[in-house]
Coordinates of C-alpha atoms and ligand atoms in Angstrom, one line a residue:
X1 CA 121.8 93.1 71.5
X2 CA 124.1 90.7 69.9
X3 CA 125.2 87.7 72.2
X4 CA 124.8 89.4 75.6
X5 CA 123.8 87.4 78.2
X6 CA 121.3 88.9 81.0
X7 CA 120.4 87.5 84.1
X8 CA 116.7 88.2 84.5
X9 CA 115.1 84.8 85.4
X10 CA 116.8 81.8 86.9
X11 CA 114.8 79.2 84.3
X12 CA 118.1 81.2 82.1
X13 CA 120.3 79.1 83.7
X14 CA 121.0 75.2 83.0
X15 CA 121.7 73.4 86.5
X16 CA 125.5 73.2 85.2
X17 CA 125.5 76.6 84.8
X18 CA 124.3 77.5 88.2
X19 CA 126.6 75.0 89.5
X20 CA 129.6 77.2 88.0
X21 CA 127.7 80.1 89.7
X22 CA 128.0 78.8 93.4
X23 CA 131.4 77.4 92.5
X24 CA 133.0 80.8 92.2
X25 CA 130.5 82.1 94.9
X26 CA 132.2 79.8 97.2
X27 CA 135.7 80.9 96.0
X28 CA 134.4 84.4 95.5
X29 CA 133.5 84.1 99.5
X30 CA 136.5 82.2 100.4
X31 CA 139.2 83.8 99.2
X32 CA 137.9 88.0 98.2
X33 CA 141.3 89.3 97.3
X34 CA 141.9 86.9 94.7
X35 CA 139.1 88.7 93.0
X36 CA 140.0 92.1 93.9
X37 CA 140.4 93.0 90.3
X38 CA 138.0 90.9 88.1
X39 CA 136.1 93.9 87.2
X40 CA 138.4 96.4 87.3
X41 CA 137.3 100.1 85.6
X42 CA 134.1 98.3 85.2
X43 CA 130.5 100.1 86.0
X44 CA 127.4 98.8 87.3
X45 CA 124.6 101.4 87.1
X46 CA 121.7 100.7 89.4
X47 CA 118.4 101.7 88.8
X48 CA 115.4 101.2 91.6
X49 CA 112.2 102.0 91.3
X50 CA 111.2 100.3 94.8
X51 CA 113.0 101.2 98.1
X52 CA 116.4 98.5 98.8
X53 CA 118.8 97.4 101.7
X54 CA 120.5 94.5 101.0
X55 CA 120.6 94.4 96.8
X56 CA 121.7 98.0 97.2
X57 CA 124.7 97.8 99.2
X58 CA 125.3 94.1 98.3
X59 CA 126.0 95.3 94.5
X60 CA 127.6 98.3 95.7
X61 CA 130.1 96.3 97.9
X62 CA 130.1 93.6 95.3
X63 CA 131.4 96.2 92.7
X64 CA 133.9 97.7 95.0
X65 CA 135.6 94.6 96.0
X66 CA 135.4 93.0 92.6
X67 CA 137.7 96.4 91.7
X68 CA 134.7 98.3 90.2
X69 CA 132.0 101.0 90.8
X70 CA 127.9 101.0 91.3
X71 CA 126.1 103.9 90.4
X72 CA 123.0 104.2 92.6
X73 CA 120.3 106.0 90.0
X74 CA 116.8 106.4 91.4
X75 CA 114.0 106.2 88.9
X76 CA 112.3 109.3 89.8
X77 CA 116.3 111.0 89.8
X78 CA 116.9 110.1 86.5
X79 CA 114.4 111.2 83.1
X80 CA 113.0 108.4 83.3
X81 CA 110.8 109.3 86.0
X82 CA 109.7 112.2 83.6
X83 CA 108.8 109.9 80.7
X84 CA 112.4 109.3 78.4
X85 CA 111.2 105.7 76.9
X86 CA 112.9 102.4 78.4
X87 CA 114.6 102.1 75.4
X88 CA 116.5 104.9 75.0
X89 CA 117.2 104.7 78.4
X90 CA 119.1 101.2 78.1
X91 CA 120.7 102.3 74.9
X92 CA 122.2 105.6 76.7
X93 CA 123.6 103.6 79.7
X94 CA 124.7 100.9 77.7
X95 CA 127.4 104.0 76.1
X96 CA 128.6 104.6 79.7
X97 CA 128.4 101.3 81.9
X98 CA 129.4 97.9 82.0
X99 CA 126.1 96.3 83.2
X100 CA 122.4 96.9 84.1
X101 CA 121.0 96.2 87.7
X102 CA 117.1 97.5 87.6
X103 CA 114.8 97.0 90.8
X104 CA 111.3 97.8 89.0
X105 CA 107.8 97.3 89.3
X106 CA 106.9 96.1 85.6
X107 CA 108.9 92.6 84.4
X108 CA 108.3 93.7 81.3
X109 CA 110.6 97.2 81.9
X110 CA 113.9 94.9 82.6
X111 CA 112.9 92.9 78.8
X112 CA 112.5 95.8 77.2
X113 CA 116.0 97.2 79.3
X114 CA 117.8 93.8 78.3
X115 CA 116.6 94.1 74.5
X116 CA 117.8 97.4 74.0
X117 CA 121.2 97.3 76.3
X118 CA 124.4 96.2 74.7
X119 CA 125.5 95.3 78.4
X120 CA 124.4 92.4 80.7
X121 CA 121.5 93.6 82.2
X122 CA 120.6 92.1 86.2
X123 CA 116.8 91.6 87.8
X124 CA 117.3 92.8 91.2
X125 CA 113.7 92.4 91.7
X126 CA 110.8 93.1 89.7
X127 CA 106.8 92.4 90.9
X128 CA 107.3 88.4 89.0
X129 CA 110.6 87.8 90.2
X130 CA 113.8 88.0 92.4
X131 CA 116.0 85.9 90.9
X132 CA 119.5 86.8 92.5
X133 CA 117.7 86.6 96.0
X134 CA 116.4 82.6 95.0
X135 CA 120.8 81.5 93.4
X136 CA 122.2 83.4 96.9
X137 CA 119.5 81.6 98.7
X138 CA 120.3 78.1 97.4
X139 CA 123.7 78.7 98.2
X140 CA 123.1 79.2 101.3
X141 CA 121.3 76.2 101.2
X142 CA 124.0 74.1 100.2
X143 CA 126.8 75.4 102.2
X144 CA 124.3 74.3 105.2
X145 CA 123.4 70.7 103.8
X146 CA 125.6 70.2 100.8
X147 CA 124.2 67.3 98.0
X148 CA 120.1 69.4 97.5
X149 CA 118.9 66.0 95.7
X150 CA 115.9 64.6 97.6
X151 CA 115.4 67.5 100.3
X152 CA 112.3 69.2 100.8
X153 CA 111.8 73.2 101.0
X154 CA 108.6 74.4 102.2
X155 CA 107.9 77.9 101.6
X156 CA 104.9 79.5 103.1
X157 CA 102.5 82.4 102.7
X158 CA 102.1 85.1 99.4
X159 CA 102.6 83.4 96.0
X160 CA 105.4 86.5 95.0
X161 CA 108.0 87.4 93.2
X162 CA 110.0 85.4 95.8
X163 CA 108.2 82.4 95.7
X164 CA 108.6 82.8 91.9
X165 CA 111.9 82.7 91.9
X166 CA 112.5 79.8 94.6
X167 CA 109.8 78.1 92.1
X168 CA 111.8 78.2 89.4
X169 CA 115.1 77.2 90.9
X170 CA 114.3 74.1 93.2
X171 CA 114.0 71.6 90.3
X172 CA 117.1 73.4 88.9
X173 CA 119.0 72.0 92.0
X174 CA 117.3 69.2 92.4
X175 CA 115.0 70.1 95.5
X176 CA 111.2 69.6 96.0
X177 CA 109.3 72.4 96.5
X178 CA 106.1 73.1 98.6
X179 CA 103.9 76.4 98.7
X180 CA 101.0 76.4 101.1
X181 CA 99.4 79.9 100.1
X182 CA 95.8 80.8 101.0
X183 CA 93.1 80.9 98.0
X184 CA 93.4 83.5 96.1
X185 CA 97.2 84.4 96.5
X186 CA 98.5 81.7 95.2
X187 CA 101.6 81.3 92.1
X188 CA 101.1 82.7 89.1
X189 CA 100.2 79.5 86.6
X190 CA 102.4 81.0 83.9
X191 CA 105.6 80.3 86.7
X192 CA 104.1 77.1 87.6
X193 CA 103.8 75.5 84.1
X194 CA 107.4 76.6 83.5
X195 CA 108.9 75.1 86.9
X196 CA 106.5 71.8 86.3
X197 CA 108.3 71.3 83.2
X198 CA 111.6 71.7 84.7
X199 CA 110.3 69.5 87.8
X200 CA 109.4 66.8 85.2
X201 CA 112.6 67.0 83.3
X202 CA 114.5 66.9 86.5
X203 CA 112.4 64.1 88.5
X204 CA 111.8 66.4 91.4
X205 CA 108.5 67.8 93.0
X206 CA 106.8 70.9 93.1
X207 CA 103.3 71.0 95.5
X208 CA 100.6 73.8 95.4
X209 CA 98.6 73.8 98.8
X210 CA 96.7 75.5 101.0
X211 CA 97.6 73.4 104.1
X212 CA 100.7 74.8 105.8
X213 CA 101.7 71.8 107.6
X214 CA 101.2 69.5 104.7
X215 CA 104.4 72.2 103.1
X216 CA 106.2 72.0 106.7
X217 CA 106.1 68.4 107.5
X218 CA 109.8 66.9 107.4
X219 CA 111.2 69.9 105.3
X220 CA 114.5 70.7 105.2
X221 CA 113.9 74.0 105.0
X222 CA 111.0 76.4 105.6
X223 CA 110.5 79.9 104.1
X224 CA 108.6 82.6 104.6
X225 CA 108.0 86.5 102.8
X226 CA 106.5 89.3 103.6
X227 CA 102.8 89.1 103.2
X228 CA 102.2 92.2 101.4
X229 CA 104.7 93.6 99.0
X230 CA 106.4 96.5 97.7
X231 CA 103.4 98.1 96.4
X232 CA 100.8 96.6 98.0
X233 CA 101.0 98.2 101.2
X234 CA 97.4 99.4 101.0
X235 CA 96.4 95.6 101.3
X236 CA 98.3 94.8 104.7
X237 CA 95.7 94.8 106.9
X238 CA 93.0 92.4 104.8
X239 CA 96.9 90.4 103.9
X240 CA 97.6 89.6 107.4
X241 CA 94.0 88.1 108.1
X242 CA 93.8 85.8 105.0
X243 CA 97.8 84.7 105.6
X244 CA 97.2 84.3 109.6
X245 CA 97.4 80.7 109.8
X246 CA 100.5 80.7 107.2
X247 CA 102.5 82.5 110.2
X248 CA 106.1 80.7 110.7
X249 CA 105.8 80.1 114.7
X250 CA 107.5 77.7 116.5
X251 CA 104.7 74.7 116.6
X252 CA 104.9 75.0 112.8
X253 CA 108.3 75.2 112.8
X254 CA 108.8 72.1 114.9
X255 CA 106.8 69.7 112.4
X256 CA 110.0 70.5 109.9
X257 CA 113.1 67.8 110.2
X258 CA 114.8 68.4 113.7
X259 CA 118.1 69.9 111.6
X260 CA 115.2 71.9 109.2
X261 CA 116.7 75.7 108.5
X262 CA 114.5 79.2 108.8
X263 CA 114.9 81.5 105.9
X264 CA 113.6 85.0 104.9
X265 CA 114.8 87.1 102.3
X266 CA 114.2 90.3 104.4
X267 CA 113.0 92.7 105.4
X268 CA 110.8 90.5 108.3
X269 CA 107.7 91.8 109.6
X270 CA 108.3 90.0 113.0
X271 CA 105.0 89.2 114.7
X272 CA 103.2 88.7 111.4
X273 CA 104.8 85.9 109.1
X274 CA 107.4 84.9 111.9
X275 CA 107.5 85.3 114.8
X276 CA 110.4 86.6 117.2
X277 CA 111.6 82.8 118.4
X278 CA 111.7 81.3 115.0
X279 CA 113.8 84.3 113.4
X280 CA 116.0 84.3 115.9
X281 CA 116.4 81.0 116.8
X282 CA 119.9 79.1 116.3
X283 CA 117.9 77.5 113.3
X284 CA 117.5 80.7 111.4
X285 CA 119.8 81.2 108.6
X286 CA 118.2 85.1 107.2
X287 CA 122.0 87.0 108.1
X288 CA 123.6 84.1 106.3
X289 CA 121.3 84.5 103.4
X290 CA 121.5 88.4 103.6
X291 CA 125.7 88.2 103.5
X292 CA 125.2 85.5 100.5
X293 CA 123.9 88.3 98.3
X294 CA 126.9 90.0 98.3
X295 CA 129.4 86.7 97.4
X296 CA 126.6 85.2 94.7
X297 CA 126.1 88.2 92.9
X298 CA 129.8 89.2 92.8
X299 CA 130.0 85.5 90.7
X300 CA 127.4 86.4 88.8
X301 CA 128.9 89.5 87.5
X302 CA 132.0 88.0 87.0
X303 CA 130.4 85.2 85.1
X304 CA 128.4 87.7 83.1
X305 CA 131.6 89.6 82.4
X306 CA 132.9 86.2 80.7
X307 CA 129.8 85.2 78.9
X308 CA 130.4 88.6 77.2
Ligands
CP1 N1 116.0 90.7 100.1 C1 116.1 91.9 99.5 O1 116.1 92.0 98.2 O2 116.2 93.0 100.3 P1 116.2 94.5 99.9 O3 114.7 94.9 99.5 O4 116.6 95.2 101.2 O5 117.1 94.7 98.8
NVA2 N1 108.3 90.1 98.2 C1 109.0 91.2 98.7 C2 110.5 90.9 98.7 C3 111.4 92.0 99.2 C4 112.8 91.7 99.1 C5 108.7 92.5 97.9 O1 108.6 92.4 96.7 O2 108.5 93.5 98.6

């Protein structure tokens, strides 16, 4: 594996390092031609086990305009799907490509990809995790309100991969961090230990509750997911009783600071955790966050083409 470096968790990155990150994503976004041929001849192969819009054609893009190429390869398309190991999967690739986006259920698949690739290999979301969603996300966040130190983020409803991710990252940039889950769907503790101890070492705040407004009060920014899942589709209608009262509507939205953001990573079940007025309210951010994708993960490949 040698000294490859993969981007499959934000807690991977130092707070200077994702400060390079948004640095170039802001360059990245000002100024595109200047890029036009950072990654020239290179190849990203894709791999999704899960349906995409926006990590799809945002790497796609991202690979075109960086001078490059994406390969879309669908788990079931490729022999994978009819039992080739991980491993020699990663090794194979790693003969042809330049890097390694996987969308897969399993966190443990992208390890096992990452250990065995000689290329960077990218989390484009896995059941834990959705890291590149959480840097283009705090981007956005920064473009909106500049200095993070001292603001609050509220995030609301299923403790997922998402919530994961945003988890990890707030102390990272200096943000607090509320989740008001119901019982029973809250963080995984294993994410929670590791984001306390980056809260600790970075004097910032991370809150568990179960009392939406407690999370909404005065934030800065209030976030919201899907309630159920890639893959847990079977549970939506026993997920959208429990998460009812988590709903993002505009009398919980107005207990948030009068300049407070909306975001979603999309795709929105509108109706169920937002509702129409909030998501498309002049407050809501979720296009800006969508078209942040594209310009944060174009740094990021760039800056894992020069960690190389
Ligand atoms: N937010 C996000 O990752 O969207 P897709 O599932 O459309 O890629
Ligand atoms: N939590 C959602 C995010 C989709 C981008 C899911 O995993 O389906």
């Amino acid at each position: 594996m040698g000294n490859v470096r993969h981007f499959l968790c934000t807690s991977t990155l130092t707070s200077e390092e994702i400060k390079e990150i948004f640095e170039l994503a802001r360059v990245v976004k000002k100024s595109p031609k200047e890029y036009a041929n950072s990654l020239k001849g290179k190849t990203l192969a894709m791999i999704f086990e899960k349906p995409s819009t926006r990590t799809r054609v945002s790497f796609e893009v991202g690979m075109l305009q960086l001078g490059g190429h994406a390969l879309y390869l669908s788990a079931n398309d490729l022999q994978l799907g009819r039992g080739e190991s991980i491993e020699d999967t990663a090794k194979t690739l790693s003969r042809y490509v330049d890097f390694i986006m996987a969308r897969v259920y399993q966190d443990d698949k992208l390890r096992k990809l990452a250990e065995n690739a000689t290329v960077p290999v990218i989390n484009g979301l896995s059941n834990d995790l959705h890291p590149c969603q959480a840097l283009a996300d705090f981007f956005t966040i920064s473009e909106i309100f500049g200095e993070l130190r001292g603001r609050k983020f509220a995030y609301l409803g299923d403790g997922n991969n998402v919530a994961h991710s945003l988890m990890l990252t707030a102390p990272l940039v200096g943000m607090d961090i509320y989740i008001a889950s119901p019982e029973g769907y809250w963080v995984d503790s294993r994410f929670f230990v590791k984001a306390q101890l980056f809260a600790d070492a970075a004097g910032t705040r991370i809150v568990l509750t179960r009392d939406p407004k407690e999370a909404v009060m005065h934030a800065s920014v209030v976030y919201t997911d899907v309630w159920a899942s890639m893959g847990q589709e079977s549970e939506s209608v026993e997920r959208e009783k429990v998460f009812a009262d988590y709903q993002v509507n505009y009398s919980l939205f107005s207990l948030a600071a009068h300049d407070a953001i909306f975001m979603h990573c999309l795709p929105a079940y509108r109706g169920k955790e937002v509702t129409d007025e909030v998501i498309d309210s002049p407050q809501s951010v979720v296009f800006d966050q969508a078209e942040n994708r594209l310009h944060v993960q174009k740094a990021i490949l760039i800056w894992l083409n020069e960690k190389r």
